Tab-separated table of C-alpha atoms in Angstrom:
chain	number	residue	atom	x	y	z
A	1	MET	CA	86.051	176.987	65.507
A	2	LYS	CA	88.447	174.158	64.668
A	3	LYS	CA	90.247	172.370	67.486
A	4	SER	CA	93.443	170.369	67.301
A	5	ASN	CA	94.975	168.065	69.896
A	6	ILE	CA	98.566	167.066	70.471
A	7	ASN	CA	99.023	164.082	72.767
A	8	PHE	CA	102.055	162.481	74.378
A	9	GLU	CA	102.279	158.989	75.849
A	10	ILE	CA	105.274	158.290	78.064
A	11	ASP	CA	106.252	154.771	79.171
A	12	LEU	CA	108.244	155.029	82.408
A	13	ASP	CA	110.597	152.552	84.039
A	14	LYS	CA	110.465	151.729	87.760
A	15	ASP	CA	112.436	154.934	88.519
A	16	ASN	CA	110.041	157.092	86.458
A	17	VAL	CA	112.612	157.555	83.695
A	18	PRO	CA	111.072	157.609	80.202
A	19	GLU	CA	111.672	154.384	78.269
A	20	LYS	CA	109.475	155.243	75.294
A	21	ILE	CA	107.850	158.460	74.135
A	22	HIS	CA	105.039	158.500	71.597
A	23	TRP	CA	103.129	161.465	70.264
A	24	SER	CA	100.121	162.051	68.053
A	25	ALA	CA	98.308	165.076	66.670
A	26	THR	CA	94.892	165.404	65.120
A	27	ASP	CA	96.338	167.329	62.165
A	28	ALA	CA	99.039	164.685	61.636
A	29	GLY	CA	96.733	161.695	61.317
A	30	GLU	CA	96.453	160.764	65.005
A	31	GLU	CA	98.769	157.750	64.626
A	32	LEU	CA	101.257	157.319	67.441
A	33	THR	CA	104.799	158.175	66.404
A	34	GLU	CA	107.808	157.267	68.515
A	35	THR	CA	110.424	159.860	69.426
A	36	LYS	CA	113.427	159.900	71.743
A	37	SER	CA	112.993	163.403	73.169
A	38	ILE	CA	110.495	166.231	73.560
A	39	SER	CA	110.964	169.821	74.641
A	40	ILE	CA	107.895	171.948	75.279
A	41	SER	CA	107.927	175.583	76.365
A	42	LEU	CA	104.882	177.482	77.582
A	43	TRP	CA	104.587	181.195	78.303
A	44	ASP	CA	102.789	182.127	81.517
A	45	HIS	CA	101.457	185.592	80.668
A	46	VAL	CA	100.394	186.202	84.278
A	47	GLN	CA	103.772	185.416	85.885
A	48	LYS	CA	105.716	186.658	82.806
A	49	ASN	CA	107.933	183.595	82.654
A	50	SER	CA	108.209	180.325	80.796
A	51	MET	CA	107.534	176.811	81.916
A	52	ARG	CA	109.322	173.879	80.326
A	53	ILE	CA	108.847	170.170	79.950
A	54	ASP	CA	111.948	168.331	78.750
A	55	LEU	CA	111.864	164.548	78.482
A	56	TRP	CA	114.165	162.058	76.807
A	57	THR	CA	114.379	158.301	76.771
A	58	ASN	CA	117.071	156.477	78.669
A	59	ASP	CA	118.546	155.195	75.380
A	60	MET	CA	118.929	158.544	73.593
A	61	PRO	CA	122.606	159.041	72.691
A	62	VAL	CA	124.259	162.112	74.232
A	63	ASP	CA	125.481	163.430	70.856
A	64	GLU	CA	121.924	163.252	69.475
A	65	MET	CA	120.624	165.086	72.559
A	66	LYS	CA	123.117	167.876	71.972
A	67	ARG	CA	122.141	168.069	68.302
A	68	PHE	CA	118.472	168.130	69.306
A	69	TYR	CA	119.018	171.208	71.474
A	70	ILE	CA	121.031	172.950	68.755
A	71	ASP	CA	118.141	172.300	66.362
A	72	CYS	CA	115.666	173.609	68.962
A	73	LEU	CA	117.687	176.807	69.329
A	74	GLY	CA	117.814	177.235	65.542
A	75	GLY	CA	114.051	176.774	65.378
A	76	MET	CA	113.610	179.385	68.089
A	77	ALA	CA	115.783	181.783	66.090
A	78	GLN	CA	113.457	181.399	63.117
A	79	SER	CA	110.412	181.815	65.377
A	80	VAL	CA	111.868	185.013	66.850
A	81	LEU	CA	112.378	186.386	63.352
A	82	ASN	CA	108.889	185.368	62.192
A	83	SER	CA	107.060	186.587	65.291
A	84	THR	CA	108.960	189.776	66.110
A	85	GLY	CA	111.000	190.674	63.027
A	86	ASP	CA	114.055	191.069	65.279
A	87	GLU	CA	116.837	190.187	62.848
A	88	PHE	CA	119.611	190.934	65.349
A	89	MET	CA	118.288	188.523	67.948
A	90	ALA	CA	117.673	185.794	65.353
A	91	GLU	CA	121.163	186.210	63.893
A	92	GLU	CA	122.800	186.066	67.330
A	93	MET	CA	120.941	182.848	68.075
A	94	ASN	CA	121.960	181.385	64.711
A	95	MET	CA	125.600	182.322	65.327
A	96	LEU	CA	125.429	180.489	68.657
A	97	CYS	CA	124.044	177.447	66.807
A	98	GLU	CA	126.970	177.557	64.379
A	99	LYS	CA	129.421	177.796	67.291
A	100	LEU	CA	127.770	174.849	69.035
A	101	VAL	CA	127.809	172.733	65.857
A	102	LYS	CA	131.568	173.340	65.557
A	103	HIS	CA	131.977	172.357	69.209
A	104	LEU	CA	129.996	169.160	68.630
A	105	GLU	CA	132.003	168.330	65.493
A	106	LYS	CA	135.243	168.834	67.435
A	107	GLU	CA	133.978	166.532	70.192
A	108	MET	CA	133.145	163.850	67.637
A	109	ARG	CA	136.609	164.075	66.043
A	110	GLU	CA	138.295	163.809	69.451
A	111	GLN	CA	136.271	160.712	70.330
A	112	LYS	CA	137.599	158.831	67.279
């Protein structure tokens, strides 16, 4: 059986706020790659609920964080479609993404 590892290294400041986040994966060459945010969801099949780890660096811009979560939601929509075939649920999630993108675009225009 093949095994693959995904690793995260988090540099924290004195208040335990992430300053730098690096990740590596055995299937991606194992070189450390820097990122500004990670969002990991796990399903606890015993408790029938999810557990989440959300981290972002102290220098990640707010507009990029919002875009990151819109992208995460869009990825989940595709995963729902691929894993369950539920087109309705995937489409509803995608429509929410479109609505949120418009909201973000409006925010950006108002800031200028």
